[in-house]
Each structure stands twice: as C-alpha cells, then as structure tokens.
C-alpha cells in the first residue's frame, strides 16, 4: 500500500515539474512578445510628432499605395480562382494544379519574388510602384485564395440548393448568395494580405523601394516604411537617426496591429452571423 | 383546305417554338459557360505565376552551366568574385547553421508553449494567448532585425565577445520568428487528438501528464513534426531579419559565434552590383533556385507528413 502511495506521489511530482516547464515555455513566449513591443513602443512613442509624421509622409504614402495596388491586382484573381476551385472544379486535375501552385507560391521565400521582380523590372520599365505592386500581388495571392476558399467552404450547401431550386442559375447563386455569405472571410483574408504587403521588404527593395522618392507615380520608385526602417537601422550614425528608426518601427507595428485587430473584429462578427444560421 | 391550313399553321408554330426553345437552350448554355470559362481563365492565370517564376529562374541560371562547373558552384568553399571563385558553400553552411540553431531554441519552447495552450490553461485564456502569438506573427521582419541589432547584438557581444554579429544572433532572431508557426500548428495538432483517446487514458487512472506523454503527444506527433518542418522552411527563406544580424561574411564559420552569410542575404548583397547578364547575375538566380528547391521540398515534406499520419484523415 505504501509503495503504491509513493508511486502515486512520484507521479504527481513528475506531473508538477513537467507542467511547470510548460508554463514556463508559455510565459516565455508571451514575455518575449511583450518585451519586444514594450521596447519598441517605449523608445519610439516619444519620437512620434507632427513633424515626424511629416518627415515619413512619403514612406507612408508609398507603403499605402503599394498595398492598395497589390490588393487591386490580387483580389480579383484570388477570389475568382477560389470560386472556380471550390464551386466548379471541386477535385479536377486543374484544381489540384491550382491548389498545389498556390501552396508553392505561399511557401516561396520573399527574396525569390524580389529577384524575379528585379529581373522583370530591368527588362521592362525599371523598378517602380507598378512592378512592386504586381510582385506583391503575386505574394499575397495565395492568402486571398485560401481565405476565399475557406469562406466558400463555410457556406452551407442547403443555401446553394435552395437558390438553385428556386430557379436561379449556378452563376446567379454564386454571385448573389454564396459570395455574399462568404464575404466576411474574404475580407479577413484581404486584411491579412494587406498586412503581408505592408510589412514586406525583401521583395520590395529591388522592385519598388528607394530611400528618396523624387516624384509620385506608377512608374516612379516609392519610399516605403519597411525599407526606410531597414536603411535607417543599418546605417544610422546619430542618436537622432536611431530615434527615427524607433519611430518608424512604432508606426509599422501600429499599422500591423491595427490590421490584425480589424481582421479579428470581422472574424468575430462573422462568428456571430454563423451561429444565426 | 382549312384543315390543311390549320396543320400548316400548327407546324409553323411548332417549328417556331422548337427553334425558340433551341435558341433559349443555347442561350442558357452560353450563360452557364461564360462565367465558368472566365473563372477558369483566372484560376489558370493564378496557377501559372509559380510556373513562370520557376521557368524564369531556370532560364536565367542555365547560362552558368557553360561558365562554371556546377560542383564548383555548389561545393566551392570560396566566394571571391575578383579571382573568379564562385562557391556558395559558405552560404549553404551559414543557412543550415542559423536555421538549425533557430530550431534548437524554437522547437522545445514552441512545443512546450503549444502544450501549455492546449492542455493546461482554460480555453478562454488560451484564446487570448493565441491572439498574442498571432500578433508575434504579424510583426514585420525588418522590425525583428531592428530589435536584433539593438538588443541582441550588444547582449551577445557582452557575453561571448566579438562583434556580436553571428550565426547565433541569427538563430535566436529566427527562432522567435518561427515560434508562431510552430506554436499554432502544434496546438492545432494537439487539439485534433480525439478526446475519446485522452478520456480513456484518464479513466484508466493515468495522470494528465502520463496521458499527455503516452497518448496525446504520440498521436499529435505528425502534426508537430510538420509544424517544425514548416518552421524550418520559414527560417531558410527569411531574409531581412537575418541580413541585419548575421554579419554577412562569406566564409565557412568555425563556431556559431562567427559571422555567417545565408543564401537569402547573399542574394540581397550581390544583386545590385550585378550588370544584367554577368556571371554574378546568373549566380543570383541559381542561388534563388537552390533556395526555392529547398523551401519547396520542406513544404512538401511537411504536407506529406501531415496528411500521411494525421489521425483525422
């Protein structure tokens, strides 16, 4: 009996030790996150002022224009491809190829997009907002395809059948019933994609970014927040330049976290909608 | 006569109707086909991008075959363009070293954290925690690089001496960057273990830890392994954060405390100095191709592992 008790005690101690290690792991990860954000924000928030925003105005505009351009290119292709995949092609050869290639595209290192875009740019119009936007749209295409497909998957087939039974054609059903129901997830995907293209540096630095943008236009190079941060962080010589790097990091971080929160709000709203069905 | 006329008339009406129906049918068919073919076009275009990239990379690296030996390229230990030595082995070693160092840190921490999230804390706290880890994933890689330069480099320098720019710094920054991948995918794998298995084990008198060790972890192993392989893929392909902390020396390092150069930073550092069509220009594409093959292979292996042994499938 006593032997059995000691065994159970041993088991309990073992469990306690193991679980406290897991606790430690969890808290370490959380600690790293909070420490990094705290460090950036505490050092950078003081820099943010009206004149600072004015000094990085070009970079903000450049980043936003790259993001919008990439979204404009990627959304139609991503959404329509996903609709084809899920509503028409189901499990055909073509859909397998499209899915496989979208997976590959998603896993491709961003610098590979960078050299691809650089070579294309050299052979055509040179590094510019347009080339950068196109390359970024390639990068975010898989995110949008995946999100749209998830959205379509979540639409119950009863709704489709109901619409078809009332005499609507397949295309009408998709356009007026299925896609609107999948909209929240598509929007979430688009917001994630926006974040992805806003933070991207490697693919942008050879295709679109410059330290000093001379003019604004589709065929011009642009400043971007991420590239500015990279240059300032690697080449700063004064304390003031370091401070401005912190400032840019805060702006970039703020942008990413805002996008994250918006996408979560959309997701939550969608969850509510889903429970009503 | 009127009867004849009448049959003529009905025939005429019938044929008209038939024609109409035929037209309508054609019209309907066309209406059906137009959206389908349009969508098909978009899908085909989307999938052609990756093929275009691959073909482009191959097309631009092929001229190398005539200019230098592929073994000299892949296994040459010297990168000295002035002496026409174009070996990328130092970069391959640098990539392997930083990625494996990052796994060494991220795997125990990440899997431990995933267990913490899925098995130990209540679900509602776990959800908040998970959002935090998702935020970790949204932090831009230049910001990671910046933090690495500002915080990590001085730390490494104080502890180990040297400049601080080293494979170790790269490994640590990369480990933080791949944590979200490992944590969230491992957590999914752990949560996907059927609760009947766990309940059975607990009902037989096993403790929660014994259940975890003997039932949950082995069942989730394939998912965890695939999350690790995906994390490795991310580490290999990461560019900006790495280039800012590893020092970028194109030499084979003797220890993790020496500076290294990875394949990704090699491309960034060289591409601007190349004229179109030069040897280095082609080498950059060949390096990109090597990177693409490695990362794609890792992604495919992860997918295979996950699908092959997943309990749910």
XYZ file of C-alpha atoms in Angstrom:
590
model
C 0.000 0.000 0.000
C 2.720 2.425 0.976
C 4.622 1.528 -2.156
C 1.574 2.355 -4.223
C 1.179 5.701 -2.489
C 4.777 6.654 -3.081
C 4.351 5.727 -6.697
C 1.367 7.999 -6.995
C 3.289 10.730 -5.193
C 6.121 10.301 -7.657
C 3.680 10.619 -10.494
C 2.286 13.788 -9.002
C 5.726 15.350 -8.588
C 6.631 14.361 -12.111
C 3.458 15.968 -13.379
C 4.087 19.142 -11.425
C 7.612 19.507 -12.772
C 6.560 18.851 -16.349
C 3.609 21.196 -16.185
C 5.652 23.972 -14.662
C 8.111 23.626 -17.539
C 5.236 24.010 -19.993
C 4.021 27.002 -18.001
C 7.471 28.499 -18.273
C 7.514 27.932 -22.039
C 4.174 29.663 -22.447
C 5.119 32.592 -20.271
C 8.495 32.928 -22.010
C 6.838 33.241 -25.404
C 4.393 35.801 -24.050
C 7.253 37.571 -22.271
C 9.288 37.820 -25.474
C 6.328 39.376 -27.277
C 5.565 41.911 -24.588
C 9.201 42.779 -24.078
C 9.736 43.443 -27.778
C 6.602 45.533 -28.171
C 7.306 47.402 -24.941
C 10.881 48.116 -26.007
C 9.877 49.467 -29.416
C 6.934 51.473 -28.147
C 8.666 52.937 -25.091
C 11.596 54.090 -27.199
C 9.639 55.174 -30.215
C 6.469 56.767 -28.932
C 8.300 59.919 -27.845
C 9.574 60.438 -31.370
C 6.125 60.450 -32.911
C 5.119 64.022 -33.505
C 3.503 66.039 -36.209
C 6.830 66.900 -37.789
C 7.996 63.279 -37.604
C 4.889 62.073 -39.423
C 5.513 64.807 -41.974
C 9.072 63.545 -42.457
C 7.929 59.989 -43.155
C 4.846 61.101 -45.076
C 6.321 59.885 -48.371
C 7.048 56.485 -46.902
C 3.524 56.172 -45.544
C 2.025 57.148 -48.886
C 4.390 54.762 -50.673
C 3.510 51.865 -48.413
C -0.213 52.521 -48.692
C -0.067 52.830 -52.459
C 1.894 49.584 -52.773
C -0.624 47.866 -50.509
C -3.630 49.155 -52.436
C -2.080 48.347 -55.791
C -1.268 44.792 -54.759
C -4.781 44.341 -53.382
C -6.343 45.702 -56.564
C -4.377 43.178 -58.633
C -4.624 40.206 -56.311
C -8.249 40.312 -55.146
C -9.996 39.638 -58.481
C -7.569 36.866 -59.394
C -7.584 35.342 -55.929
C -11.323 35.459 -55.354
C -12.314 34.313 -58.851
C -9.749 31.490 -58.826
C -11.024 30.305 -55.473
C -14.637 30.413 -56.683
C -13.654 28.326 -59.679
C -11.742 25.893 -57.477
C -14.485 25.388 -54.965
C -17.706 25.822 -56.944
C -16.811 24.436 -60.346
C -13.673 22.351 -60.337
C -14.080 20.581 -56.982
C -11.435 17.889 -57.398
C -10.437 18.012 -61.036
C -6.842 17.881 -62.279
C -6.829 21.610 -62.885
C -7.993 22.392 -59.375
C -5.263 20.168 -57.976
C -2.692 22.020 -60.029
C -4.031 25.414 -58.960
C -4.087 24.373 -55.310
C -0.591 22.944 -55.498
C 0.795 26.018 -57.197
C -0.886 28.318 -54.720
C 0.682 26.297 -51.887
C 4.074 26.600 -53.560
C 3.602 30.321 -54.071
C 2.719 30.691 -50.395
C 5.913 28.957 -49.329
C 8.230 30.826 -51.661
C 10.819 32.989 -49.843
C 10.163 36.661 -50.405
C 13.644 37.275 -51.783
C 12.854 34.916 -54.657
C 9.949 37.197 -55.541
C 12.456 40.003 -55.162
C 14.946 38.740 -57.765
C 12.146 37.674 -60.081
C 10.661 41.144 -59.889
C 14.047 42.798 -60.228
C 14.827 40.938 -63.427
C 11.372 41.682 -64.815
C 11.792 45.335 -63.870
C 15.177 45.584 -65.563
C 13.754 44.132 -68.763
C 10.694 46.370 -68.772
C 10.070 49.697 -67.077
C 12.615 49.561 -64.289
C 11.919 49.328 -60.566
C 8.717 51.235 -59.889
C 5.496 51.345 -57.954
C 3.786 49.313 -60.676
C 6.323 46.463 -60.678
C 6.392 46.395 -56.878
C 2.605 46.240 -56.724
C 2.453 43.377 -59.211
C 5.139 41.389 -57.387
C 3.421 41.952 -54.041
C 0.133 40.846 -55.553
C 1.784 37.540 -56.505
C 2.922 37.173 -52.905
C -0.496 37.755 -51.385
C -2.492 35.819 -53.966
C -2.298 32.519 -52.017
C -3.585 34.223 -48.859
C -6.645 35.500 -50.693
C -7.266 32.198 -52.482
C -7.067 30.292 -49.206
C -9.314 32.733 -47.316
C -11.933 32.759 -50.070
C -11.936 29.001 -50.265
C -12.396 28.726 -46.513
C -15.245 31.216 -46.795
C -16.957 29.245 -49.557
C -16.495 26.040 -47.597
C -18.302 27.549 -44.639
C -21.416 28.371 -46.693
C -23.889 25.538 -46.065
C -24.866 23.646 -49.203
C -28.563 23.971 -48.255
C -28.392 27.639 -49.186
C -26.990 26.789 -52.598
C -29.599 24.083 -53.173
C -32.374 26.422 -52.080
C -31.320 29.070 -54.533
C -30.957 26.553 -57.362
C -34.339 25.039 -56.526
C -35.959 28.466 -56.897
C -34.701 28.527 -60.463
C -31.592 30.661 -60.099
C -28.688 29.663 -62.283
C -25.445 28.490 -60.763
C -23.718 31.765 -61.510
C -26.617 33.756 -60.017
C -26.471 31.590 -56.926
C -22.756 32.112 -56.557
C -22.916 35.824 -57.208
C -25.923 36.670 -55.095
C -25.973 34.031 -52.377
C -22.676 32.236 -51.907
C -20.140 35.027 -52.265
C -22.017 37.479 -50.031
C -22.233 34.797 -47.338
C -18.509 34.134 -47.643
C -17.719 37.844 -47.646
C -16.541 38.202 -44.020
C -13.876 35.571 -44.533
C -12.837 37.061 -47.845
C -12.479 40.435 -46.122
C -10.432 38.876 -43.323
C -8.153 37.363 -45.941
C -7.799 40.689 -47.727
C -6.859 42.433 -44.478
C -4.255 39.766 -43.710
C -2.930 40.181 -47.224
C -2.713 43.944 -46.708
C -0.587 43.345 -43.633
C 1.616 40.985 -45.572
C 2.305 43.511 -48.297
C 2.741 46.401 -45.863
C 5.477 44.625 -43.932
C 7.275 43.158 -46.911
C 10.781 44.418 -47.531
C 12.841 41.870 -49.411
C 10.532 41.696 -52.412
C 10.082 45.450 -52.488
C 13.631 46.665 -52.020
C 14.696 45.829 -55.576
C 11.378 46.264 -57.339
C 9.950 49.481 -55.956
C 11.647 50.973 -52.928
C 14.110 53.821 -52.760
C 15.485 55.986 -49.980
C 14.368 59.175 -51.594
C 11.334 59.274 -53.862
C 11.618 62.065 -56.387
C 8.052 62.022 -57.591
C 4.898 60.053 -57.175
C 3.521 57.942 -59.983
C 3.026 54.402 -61.220
C 6.365 54.460 -62.997
C 8.268 56.071 -60.152
C 10.074 54.425 -57.294
C 8.475 54.965 -53.899
C 9.635 55.167 -50.319
C 8.217 52.512 -48.030
C 8.153 52.321 -44.256
C 9.817 48.922 -44.112
C 12.638 49.860 -46.469
C 13.192 53.159 -44.670
C 13.426 51.270 -41.390
C 15.926 48.846 -42.889
C 18.146 51.617 -44.197
C 17.933 53.741 -41.061
C 18.531 50.765 -38.784
C 21.564 49.511 -40.670
C 23.133 52.878 -41.433
C 22.320 55.167 -38.531
C 25.180 57.249 -37.186
C 23.489 59.648 -34.797
C 21.203 59.140 -31.849
C 18.558 61.128 -33.684
C 18.578 58.744 -36.634
C 18.262 55.821 -34.251
C 15.296 57.546 -32.639
C 13.655 57.972 -36.018
C 14.194 54.248 -36.680
C 12.278 53.549 -33.466
C 9.598 55.941 -34.649
C 9.209 54.142 -37.986
C 9.123 50.813 -36.168
C 6.291 52.090 -33.964
C 4.317 53.279 -36.992
C 4.850 49.967 -38.776
C 3.959 47.966 -35.689
C 0.898 50.141 -35.105
C -0.244 49.560 -38.684
C 0.175 45.788 -38.381
C -1.593 45.554 -35.044
C -4.446 47.750 -36.284
C -4.918 45.489 -39.307
C -4.778 42.462 -37.012
C -7.455 43.884 -34.724
C -9.714 44.818 -37.644
C -9.427 41.330 -39.131
C -10.261 39.825 -35.749
C -13.312 42.060 -35.379
C -14.555 40.991 -38.802
C -13.935 37.379 -37.878
C -15.858 37.755 -34.628
C -18.762 39.407 -36.388
C -18.752 36.535 -38.812
C -18.820 34.003 -35.984
C -21.991 35.679 -34.681
C -23.527 35.586 -38.128
C -22.658 31.945 -38.481
C -24.345 30.975 -35.247
C -27.594 32.514 -36.516
C -27.835 30.070 -39.378
C -58.476 23.241 -97.068
C -58.915 24.995 -93.770
C -57.746 21.814 -92.103
C -54.629 21.796 -94.286
C -54.062 25.382 -93.410
C -54.508 24.603 -89.803
C -51.918 21.798 -89.842
C -49.574 24.090 -91.715
C -50.187 26.697 -89.136
C -49.561 24.345 -86.207
C -46.458 23.020 -87.920
C -45.241 26.543 -88.347
C -45.971 27.332 -84.701
C -44.333 24.126 -83.543
C -41.201 24.647 -85.557
C -41.010 28.191 -84.313
C -41.416 27.043 -80.756
C -38.757 24.405 -81.210
C -36.405 26.952 -82.659
C -37.149 29.256 -79.821
C -36.531 26.533 -77.300
C -33.336 25.637 -79.076
C -32.249 29.236 -79.011
C -33.161 29.539 -75.396
C -31.274 26.363 -74.606
C -28.229 27.645 -76.432
C -28.581 30.938 -74.686
C -28.835 29.242 -71.302
C -25.873 27.029 -72.069
C -23.856 30.062 -73.042
C -24.924 31.893 -69.914
C -23.779 28.911 -67.934
C -20.499 28.554 -69.747
C -19.372 32.177 -69.822
C -18.872 32.537 -66.054
C -17.299 29.113 -65.821
C -14.775 29.781 -68.542
C -13.992 33.236 -67.204
C -13.355 31.821 -63.762
C -11.295 29.041 -65.276
C -9.142 31.600 -67.023
C -8.475 33.415 -63.750
C -7.645 30.165 -61.970
C -5.265 29.148 -64.725
C -3.589 32.530 -64.678
C -3.126 32.371 -60.910
C -1.509 28.973 -61.092
C 0.724 29.991 -63.954
C 2.574 32.533 -61.787
C 4.601 29.963 -59.888
C 5.486 28.160 -63.127
C 6.557 31.456 -64.640
C 8.822 32.129 -61.672
C 10.370 28.659 -61.778
C 10.923 28.775 -65.527
C 12.360 32.268 -65.245
C 14.811 31.232 -62.542
C 15.908 28.168 -64.502
C 16.207 30.168 -67.718
C 18.426 32.715 -66.004
C 20.635 30.189 -64.229
C 21.201 27.874 -67.190
C 23.980 30.041 -68.743
C 26.047 29.106 -65.683
C 26.434 25.560 -66.954
C 28.764 26.761 -69.700
C 30.575 29.232 -67.476
C 31.404 27.172 -64.434
C 31.240 23.699 -63.045
C 28.095 23.047 -61.028
C 30.120 21.318 -58.308
C 32.458 24.291 -58.047
C 29.362 26.383 -57.635
C 27.532 24.307 -55.046
C 30.524 22.905 -53.155
C 33.135 25.595 -53.643
C 34.188 26.985 -50.294
C 35.362 30.330 -51.630
C 33.335 33.340 -52.714
C 35.904 35.633 -54.290
C 34.449 37.115 -57.467
C 37.677 39.022 -58.172
C 39.513 35.679 -58.511
C 36.566 34.096 -60.297
C 35.830 31.789 -57.380
C 32.087 31.497 -57.105
C 31.422 28.838 -54.465
C 28.239 29.203 -52.449
C 29.070 26.512 -49.882
C 29.746 29.129 -47.152
C 26.242 30.468 -47.698
C 24.741 26.982 -47.614
C 26.602 26.273 -44.365
C 25.502 29.623 -42.970
C 21.872 28.928 -43.828
C 21.972 25.448 -42.317
C 23.718 26.691 -39.175
C 21.327 29.568 -38.473
C 18.236 27.519 -39.271
C 19.231 24.623 -37.046
C 20.213 26.922 -34.211
C 16.787 28.503 -34.505
C 15.111 25.083 -34.391
C 17.177 24.173 -31.334
C 15.605 27.081 -29.483
C 12.188 27.268 -31.085
C 11.198 23.593 -31.006
C 11.315 22.959 -27.228
C 9.932 26.410 -26.474
C 7.256 26.248 -29.161
C 6.062 22.718 -28.471
C 6.080 23.442 -24.724
C 4.032 26.538 -25.355
C 1.608 24.601 -27.570
C 1.102 22.028 -24.809
C 0.602 24.862 -22.341
C -2.070 26.384 -24.583
C -3.942 23.226 -25.473
C -3.649 21.091 -22.353
C -3.009 23.228 -19.325
C -4.765 26.566 -19.330
C -8.534 27.019 -19.748
C -9.860 27.656 -23.221
C -10.837 31.290 -22.849
C -7.384 32.309 -21.584
C -5.842 30.158 -24.278
C -7.751 32.135 -26.929
C -6.298 35.434 -25.719
C -2.874 33.854 -25.598
C -3.296 32.632 -29.126
C -4.110 36.127 -30.367
C -0.870 37.304 -28.773
C 1.057 34.659 -30.673
C -0.702 35.700 -33.872
C 0.495 39.242 -33.188
C 4.013 37.825 -32.936
C 3.495 36.508 -36.461
C 2.409 39.894 -37.800
C 5.489 41.777 -36.614
C 7.403 42.756 -39.772
C 10.700 41.005 -40.301
C 12.620 44.300 -40.525
C 11.336 45.113 -37.057
C 12.706 41.772 -35.848
C 16.000 42.622 -37.498
C 15.994 46.041 -35.873
C 15.303 44.581 -32.426
C 18.046 42.043 -33.060
C 20.531 44.778 -33.913
C 19.578 46.960 -30.973
C 19.090 44.398 -28.216
C 20.575 41.071 -29.181
C 23.863 42.058 -30.793
C 25.129 44.022 -27.746
C 23.985 41.175 -25.495
C 25.869 38.529 -27.480
C 28.888 40.829 -27.656
C 28.897 41.299 -23.872
C 28.517 37.608 -23.128
C 30.719 35.981 -25.765
C 32.924 38.811 -27.035
C 33.500 39.516 -30.716
C 31.251 41.796 -32.698
C 28.023 40.095 -31.767
C 27.061 39.702 -35.421
C 26.987 35.934 -35.603
C 25.158 32.802 -36.615
C 23.929 32.588 -33.028
C 22.258 36.008 -33.212
C 20.636 34.953 -36.466
C 19.474 31.705 -34.892
C 17.920 33.469 -31.909
C 16.055 36.040 -34.009
C 14.891 33.335 -36.408
C 13.710 31.193 -33.514
C 11.407 33.994 -32.346
C 10.174 34.488 -35.889
C 9.270 30.834 -36.415
C 7.704 30.393 -32.970
C 4.211 31.416 -34.144
C 4.294 28.792 -36.911
C 5.412 26.028 -34.576
C 3.138 27.015 -31.692
C -0.085 27.454 -33.612
C 0.295 24.399 -35.854
C 1.417 22.176 -32.960
C -1.500 23.428 -30.905
C -3.863 22.529 -33.732
C -2.324 19.069 -33.899
C -2.685 18.581 -30.133
C -6.283 19.774 -30.170
C -7.106 17.460 -33.047
C -6.336 14.379 -30.954
C -9.767 12.773 -30.345
C -10.861 13.392 -26.781
C -12.054 9.776 -26.524
C -8.407 8.689 -26.519
C -7.487 11.090 -23.718
C -10.615 10.315 -21.707
C -9.906 6.607 -21.998
C -6.421 7.078 -20.675
C -7.583 9.282 -17.811
C -10.361 6.821 -16.971
C -7.777 4.079 -16.639
C -6.131 6.084 -13.891
C -3.299 7.738 -15.775
C -2.398 11.249 -14.660
C -2.800 14.176 -17.018
C 0.942 14.161 -17.659
C 1.025 10.436 -18.387
C -1.883 10.873 -20.776
C -0.057 13.727 -22.431
C 3.208 11.825 -22.672
C 1.848 8.474 -23.796
C -1.328 9.315 -25.677
C -1.677 12.915 -26.779
C 1.882 13.669 -27.871
C 2.379 10.480 -29.898
C -0.984 10.968 -31.608
C -0.172 14.575 -32.456
C 3.413 13.820 -33.411
C 2.936 14.004 -37.172
C 1.302 17.412 -36.891
C 4.044 18.654 -34.593
C 6.765 17.373 -36.903
C 5.159 19.007 -39.906
C 4.924 22.288 -37.988
C 8.649 22.029 -37.251
C 9.468 21.366 -40.898
C 7.338 24.347 -41.952
C 9.154 26.452 -39.361
C 12.457 25.290 -40.833
C 11.215 26.328 -44.267
C 10.410 29.788 -42.956
C 13.810 30.037 -41.292
C 15.600 29.092 -44.507
C 13.667 31.621 -46.549
C 13.756 34.529 -44.102
C 15.745 37.444 -45.429
C 15.553 40.851 -43.828
C 15.887 39.962 -40.159
C 18.764 37.622 -40.905
C 20.759 40.009 -43.047
C 20.677 42.568 -40.238
C 22.188 40.345 -37.543
C 24.436 37.658 -39.024
C 27.354 39.839 -40.119
C 27.289 38.572 -43.720
C 30.818 37.184 -44.027
C 31.093 34.801 -46.955
C 33.305 32.371 -45.047
C 32.657 28.948 -43.609
C 32.317 29.576 -39.856
C 34.239 27.611 -37.243
C 31.749 28.260 -34.491
C 28.231 29.670 -34.087
C 29.792 32.844 -32.720
C 31.358 33.757 -36.027
C 29.585 35.848 -38.632
C 27.968 33.964 -41.476
C 26.147 34.775 -44.671
C 22.946 32.986 -45.619
C 21.668 32.216 -49.104
C 18.990 34.873 -48.799
C 21.341 37.616 -47.624
C 23.810 36.565 -50.324
C 21.223 37.420 -52.955
C 20.375 40.761 -51.353
C 24.025 41.742 -51.021
C 25.002 40.917 -54.575
C 22.109 41.640 -56.802
C 22.502 45.384 -57.028
C 26.147 45.138 -58.054
C 25.408 42.914 -60.999
C 25.031 44.066 -64.535
C 22.375 42.224 -66.482
C 23.826 39.100 -67.999
C 27.037 38.885 -65.967
C 28.166 35.728 -64.180
C 27.096 37.044 -60.770
C 23.697 37.920 -62.185
C 23.202 34.303 -63.229
C 24.610 33.076 -59.935
C 21.994 35.084 -58.052
C 19.257 33.298 -59.978
C 20.902 29.942 -59.397
C 21.069 30.766 -55.682
C 17.392 31.712 -55.786
C 16.681 28.408 -57.492
C 18.560 26.475 -54.784
C 16.548 28.348 -52.165
C 13.295 27.670 -53.958
C 14.025 23.957 -54.279
C 14.972 23.609 -50.599
C 11.980 25.562 -49.289
C 9.522 23.855 -51.603
C 10.870 20.444 -50.684
C 10.459 21.286 -46.995
C 6.889 22.471 -47.562
C 6.011 19.342 -49.488
C 7.567 17.085 -46.849
C 5.598 18.896 -44.143
C 2.393 18.464 -46.094
C 3.128 14.799 -46.759
C 3.924 14.065 -43.111
C 0.775 15.824 -42.010
C -1.527 14.068 -44.445
C 0.039 10.648 -44.155
C -0.199 10.227 -40.427
C -2.964 12.590 -39.479
C -5.463 10.810 -37.258
C -8.364 12.808 -38.592
C -7.839 11.922 -42.217
